[in-house]
Amino acid sequence: MEMAVAAPPAPVVPNVLCCECGVSIPPNPTGMCISCLRQSVDVTEGISTNVSVYQCRNCQRWLRPPWTNCELESRELMALCLRKINGLGGVKLVDTCWVWTEPHSRRLKTKLTVQ
């Protein structure tokens, strides 16, 4: 006769209510659901939104320093721009891409996704 060994039941963790909206959630250190947490916490706080990058009008090189050649919308120019942004050290950079601007515009725009 074989005996079947039953696994011990998993401990049941009671749910708590979100302190903002009252939705039943598993307990976490903040006591808030994901949607309320996203609304109340800004992970981009402290990251600069406007940065100046200088380009020579004669030779079209960019000041890193020293002056370097980079094509528009290249990986090298993206790296140069990202080095200039203050506050990226505390967050995880997930994705970056260029945002289209007018061809005659001297403004570069990037879209960053952080975690």
Coordinates of N, CA and C in Angstrom, one line a residue:
M1 N 0.8 -1.2 0.0 CA 0.0 0.0 0.0 C 0.9 1.2 0.0
E2 N 0.7 2.1 -1.0 CA 1.4 3.3 -1.1 C 0.7 4.5 -0.4
M3 N 1.5 5.3 0.2 CA 0.9 6.5 0.9 C 1.2 7.7 0.1
A4 N 0.2 8.4 -0.2 CA 0.3 9.7 -0.9 C 0.7 10.8 0.1
V5 N 1.7 11.5 -0.2 CA 2.2 12.6 0.7 C 1.6 13.8 0.1
A6 N 0.8 14.5 0.9 CA 0.2 15.7 0.5 C 1.1 16.9 0.8
A7 N 1.2 17.8 -0.1 CA 2.0 19.0 0.1 C 1.3 19.9 1.1
P8 N 2.1 20.5 2.0 CA 1.5 21.4 3.0 C 0.8 22.6 2.2
P9 N -0.3 23.0 2.7 CA -1.0 24.1 2.0 C -0.2 25.4 2.1
A10 N -0.2 26.1 1.0 CA 0.5 27.4 0.9 C -0.1 28.4 1.9
P11 N 0.7 29.2 2.6 CA 0.1 30.2 3.5 C -0.7 31.2 2.8
V12 N -1.9 31.5 3.3 CA -2.8 32.5 2.7 C -2.5 33.9 3.2
V13 N -2.1 34.8 2.3 CA -1.8 36.2 2.7 C -3.1 37.0 2.5
P14 N -3.6 37.6 3.6 CA -4.8 38.4 3.5 C -4.5 39.6 2.7
N15 N -5.5 40.1 1.9 CA -5.4 41.3 1.2 C -5.7 42.5 2.0
V16 N -5.2 43.6 1.7 CA -5.4 44.9 2.4 C -6.0 45.9 1.4
L17 N -6.6 46.9 1.9 CA -7.2 47.9 1.0 C -6.2 49.0 0.7
C18 N -6.2 49.5 -0.6 CA -5.4 50.6 -1.0 C -5.7 51.8 -0.1
C19 N -4.7 52.6 0.3 CA -5.0 53.7 1.2 C -5.6 54.9 0.4
E20 N -5.5 54.9 -0.9 CA -6.0 56.0 -1.7 C -7.4 55.7 -2.2
C21 N -7.6 54.5 -2.9 CA -8.9 54.3 -3.6 C -9.7 53.2 -2.9
G22 N -9.1 52.4 -2.1 CA -9.8 51.3 -1.4 C -9.9 50.0 -2.1
V23 N -9.1 49.8 -3.2 CA -9.2 48.5 -3.9 C -8.4 47.5 -3.1
S24 N -8.9 46.2 -3.1 CA -8.2 45.1 -2.4 C -7.0 44.7 -3.1
I25 N -5.8 44.8 -2.5 CA -4.5 44.4 -3.1 C -3.7 43.6 -2.1
P26 N -2.7 42.8 -2.6 CA -1.8 42.1 -1.7 C -1.0 43.2 -0.9
P27 N -0.6 42.9 0.3 CA 0.1 43.9 1.0 C 1.5 44.3 0.4
N28 N 1.8 45.5 0.4 CA 3.1 46.0 0.0 C 3.6 47.1 0.9
P29 N 4.8 47.5 0.8 CA 5.3 48.6 1.8 C 4.6 49.9 1.7
T30 N 4.1 50.3 0.5 CA 3.5 51.6 0.3 C 2.0 51.5 0.7
G31 N 1.4 50.4 0.6 CA 0.0 50.3 0.9 C -0.9 50.8 -0.1
M32 N -0.3 51.0 -1.4 CA -1.1 51.6 -2.5 C -1.1 50.6 -3.7
C33 N -2.2 50.7 -4.4 CA -2.3 49.9 -5.7 C -1.4 50.5 -6.7
I34 N -1.1 49.8 -7.8 CA -0.2 50.3 -8.9 C -0.7 51.6 -9.5
S35 N -2.0 51.7 -9.8 CA -2.5 52.9 -10.5 C -2.3 54.1 -9.6
C36 N -2.6 54.0 -8.3 CA -2.5 55.1 -7.4 C -1.0 55.5 -7.2
L37 N -0.1 54.5 -7.2 CA 1.3 54.7 -7.0 C 1.8 55.4 -8.2
R38 N 1.4 55.1 -9.4 CA 1.8 55.8 -10.6 C 1.4 57.2 -10.6
Q39 N 0.2 57.5 -10.1 CA -0.3 58.9 -10.1 C 0.4 59.7 -9.1
S40 N 0.9 59.2 -8.0 CA 1.4 60.0 -6.9 C 2.9 60.1 -6.9
V41 N 3.6 59.2 -7.6 CA 5.1 59.2 -7.6 C 5.6 59.6 -9.0
D42 N 6.5 60.5 -9.1 CA 7.1 60.9 -10.3 C 8.6 60.5 -10.4
V43 N 8.8 59.5 -11.2 CA 10.2 58.9 -11.3 C 11.1 59.9 -12.1
T44 N 10.5 60.8 -12.9 CA 11.3 61.7 -13.7 C 11.7 62.9 -12.9
E45 N 11.4 63.0 -11.6 CA 11.8 64.2 -10.8 C 13.3 64.2 -10.7
G46 N 13.9 65.4 -11.0 CA 15.3 65.5 -10.9 C 16.0 65.3 -12.2
I47 N 15.3 64.9 -13.2 CA 16.0 64.7 -14.5 C 15.7 66.0 -15.3
S48 N 16.8 66.6 -15.8 CA 16.7 67.8 -16.6 C 16.0 67.6 -17.9
T49 N 15.2 68.5 -18.3 CA 14.4 68.4 -19.6 C 15.0 69.2 -20.7
N50 N 15.7 70.2 -20.5 CA 16.3 71.0 -21.5 C 17.8 71.0 -21.3
V51 N 18.6 70.7 -22.3 CA 20.0 70.6 -22.3 C 20.6 71.3 -23.5
S52 N 21.6 72.1 -23.4 CA 22.3 72.7 -24.6 C 23.5 71.9 -25.0
V53 N 23.5 71.6 -26.3 CA 24.6 70.9 -27.0 C 25.0 71.9 -28.1
Y54 N 26.3 72.1 -28.2 CA 26.8 73.1 -29.1 C 27.4 72.5 -30.4
Q55 N 27.1 73.1 -31.5 CA 27.6 72.7 -32.8 C 28.3 73.9 -33.5
C56 N 29.4 73.6 -34.1 CA 30.2 74.6 -34.8 C 29.4 74.9 -36.1
R57 N 29.2 76.1 -36.5 CA 28.4 76.5 -37.7 C 29.3 76.3 -39.0
N58 N 30.6 76.3 -38.8 CA 31.5 76.2 -40.0 C 31.7 74.7 -40.3
C59 N 32.2 73.9 -39.4 CA 32.6 72.6 -39.7 C 31.6 71.5 -39.3
Q60 N 30.5 71.9 -38.6 CA 29.4 71.0 -38.3 C 29.8 70.0 -37.2
R61 N 30.8 70.2 -36.4 CA 31.2 69.3 -35.4 C 30.6 69.7 -34.1
W62 N 30.5 68.7 -33.2 CA 29.8 68.9 -31.9 C 30.8 69.0 -30.8
L63 N 30.5 69.9 -29.8 CA 31.4 70.0 -28.7 C 31.1 69.0 -27.6
R64 N 32.1 68.1 -27.4 CA 31.9 67.0 -26.4 C 32.6 67.4 -25.1
P65 N 33.6 68.0 -24.8 CA 34.8 68.3 -25.6 C 35.7 67.1 -25.8
P66 N 36.6 67.0 -26.7 CA 36.9 68.0 -27.8 C 35.8 67.9 -28.9
W67 N 36.0 68.7 -29.9 CA 35.0 68.8 -31.0 C 35.1 67.4 -31.7
T68 N 33.9 66.9 -32.0 CA 33.8 65.6 -32.7 C 32.8 65.6 -33.8
N69 N 33.0 64.8 -34.8 CA 32.1 64.6 -35.9 C 31.0 63.6 -35.6
C70 N 29.8 64.0 -35.7 CA 28.6 63.1 -35.5 C 27.6 63.4 -36.5
E71 N 27.0 62.4 -37.1 CA 25.9 62.6 -38.0 C 24.6 62.9 -37.2
L72 N 23.7 63.6 -37.9 CA 22.4 63.8 -37.2 C 21.7 62.5 -37.0
E73 N 21.1 62.4 -35.8 CA 20.3 61.2 -35.4 C 21.2 59.9 -35.4
S74 N 22.4 60.1 -35.1 CA 23.3 58.9 -35.0 C 23.4 58.5 -33.5
R75 N 24.0 57.3 -33.3 CA 24.2 56.7 -32.0 C 25.2 57.6 -31.2
E76 N 26.2 58.1 -31.9 CA 27.2 58.9 -31.2 C 26.6 60.2 -30.7
L77 N 25.7 60.8 -31.5 CA 25.1 62.1 -31.1 C 24.1 61.8 -30.0
M78 N 23.4 60.7 -30.0 CA 22.5 60.3 -28.9 C 23.3 60.1 -27.6
A79 N 24.5 59.5 -27.7 CA 25.3 59.3 -26.5 C 25.8 60.6 -26.0
L80 N 26.2 61.5 -26.9 CA 26.6 62.9 -26.4 C 25.5 63.6 -25.7
C81 N 24.3 63.5 -26.2 CA 23.1 64.2 -25.6 C 22.8 63.5 -24.3
L82 N 22.9 62.2 -24.2 CA 22.5 61.6 -22.9 C 23.6 61.9 -21.8
R83 N 24.8 62.1 -22.2 CA 25.8 62.5 -21.2 C 25.6 63.8 -20.6
K84 N 24.9 64.7 -21.4 CA 24.6 66.0 -20.9 C 23.5 66.1 -19.9
I85 N 22.6 65.1 -19.9 CA 21.4 65.1 -19.1 C 21.7 64.8 -17.7
N86 N 21.4 65.7 -16.8 CA 21.6 65.5 -15.3 C 20.5 64.7 -14.7
G87 N 20.8 63.8 -13.8 CA 19.7 63.0 -13.1 C 19.5 61.7 -13.6
L88 N 20.2 61.2 -14.7 CA 19.9 59.9 -15.2 C 20.6 58.8 -14.4
G89 N 21.4 59.1 -13.5 CA 22.2 58.1 -12.7 C 21.3 57.3 -11.8
G90 N 20.2 57.9 -11.3 CA 19.4 57.2 -10.3 C 18.2 56.4 -10.9
V91 N 18.1 56.4 -12.2 CA 17.0 55.7 -12.9 C 17.6 54.7 -13.9
K92 N 16.8 53.7 -14.3 CA 17.2 52.8 -15.4 C 16.6 53.3 -16.7
L93 N 17.5 53.5 -17.6 CA 17.2 54.0 -18.9 C 16.8 52.8 -19.8
V94 N 15.5 52.7 -20.2 CA 15.0 51.6 -20.9 C 15.1 51.8 -22.4
D95 N 14.7 53.0 -23.0 CA 14.7 53.2 -24.4 C 14.9 54.7 -24.7
T96 N 15.6 55.0 -25.8 CA 15.7 56.4 -26.3 C 15.5 56.4 -27.8
C97 N 14.9 57.4 -28.2 CA 14.7 57.6 -29.7 C 14.7 59.1 -30.0
W98 N 14.9 59.4 -31.3 CA 14.8 60.8 -31.7 C 13.4 61.1 -32.1
V99 N 13.0 62.3 -31.8 CA 11.7 62.9 -32.1 C 11.9 63.8 -33.3
W100 N 11.1 63.7 -34.4 CA 11.2 64.5 -35.6 C 11.0 65.9 -35.3
T101 N 11.9 66.8 -35.9 CA 11.7 68.2 -35.9 C 11.9 68.7 -37.3
E102 N 11.5 70.0 -37.6 CA 11.7 70.5 -38.9 C 13.1 70.4 -39.4
P103 N 13.4 70.2 -40.6 CA 14.7 70.1 -41.1 C 15.6 71.3 -40.9
H104 N 15.0 72.5 -41.0 CA 15.8 73.7 -40.8 C 15.9 74.1 -39.3
S105 N 15.3 73.4 -38.5 CA 15.4 73.7 -37.0 C 16.7 73.2 -36.5
R106 N 17.3 74.0 -35.6 CA 18.5 73.6 -35.0 C 18.3 72.9 -33.6
R107 N 17.1 72.5 -33.4 CA 16.7 71.8 -32.2 C 16.7 70.3 -32.3
L108 N 17.3 69.6 -31.4 CA 17.3 68.2 -31.3 C 16.3 67.7 -30.2
K109 N 15.4 66.8 -30.5 CA 14.5 66.3 -29.5 C 14.7 64.8 -29.3
T110 N 14.7 64.3 -28.1 CA 14.8 62.9 -27.9 C 13.6 62.5 -26.9
K111 N 13.2 61.3 -27.1 CA 12.2 60.7 -26.2 C 12.9 59.6 -25.4
L112 N 12.9 59.7 -24.0 CA 13.5 58.8 -23.1 C 12.4 58.0 -22.4
T113 N 12.7 56.7 -22.2 CA 11.8 55.9 -21.4 C 12.6 55.4 -20.2
V114 N 12.2 55.8 -19.0 CA 13.0 55.4 -17.8 C 12.1 54.5 -16.9
Q115 N 12.8 53.8 -16.0 CA 12.1 52.9 -15.1 C 12.5 53.2 -13.7

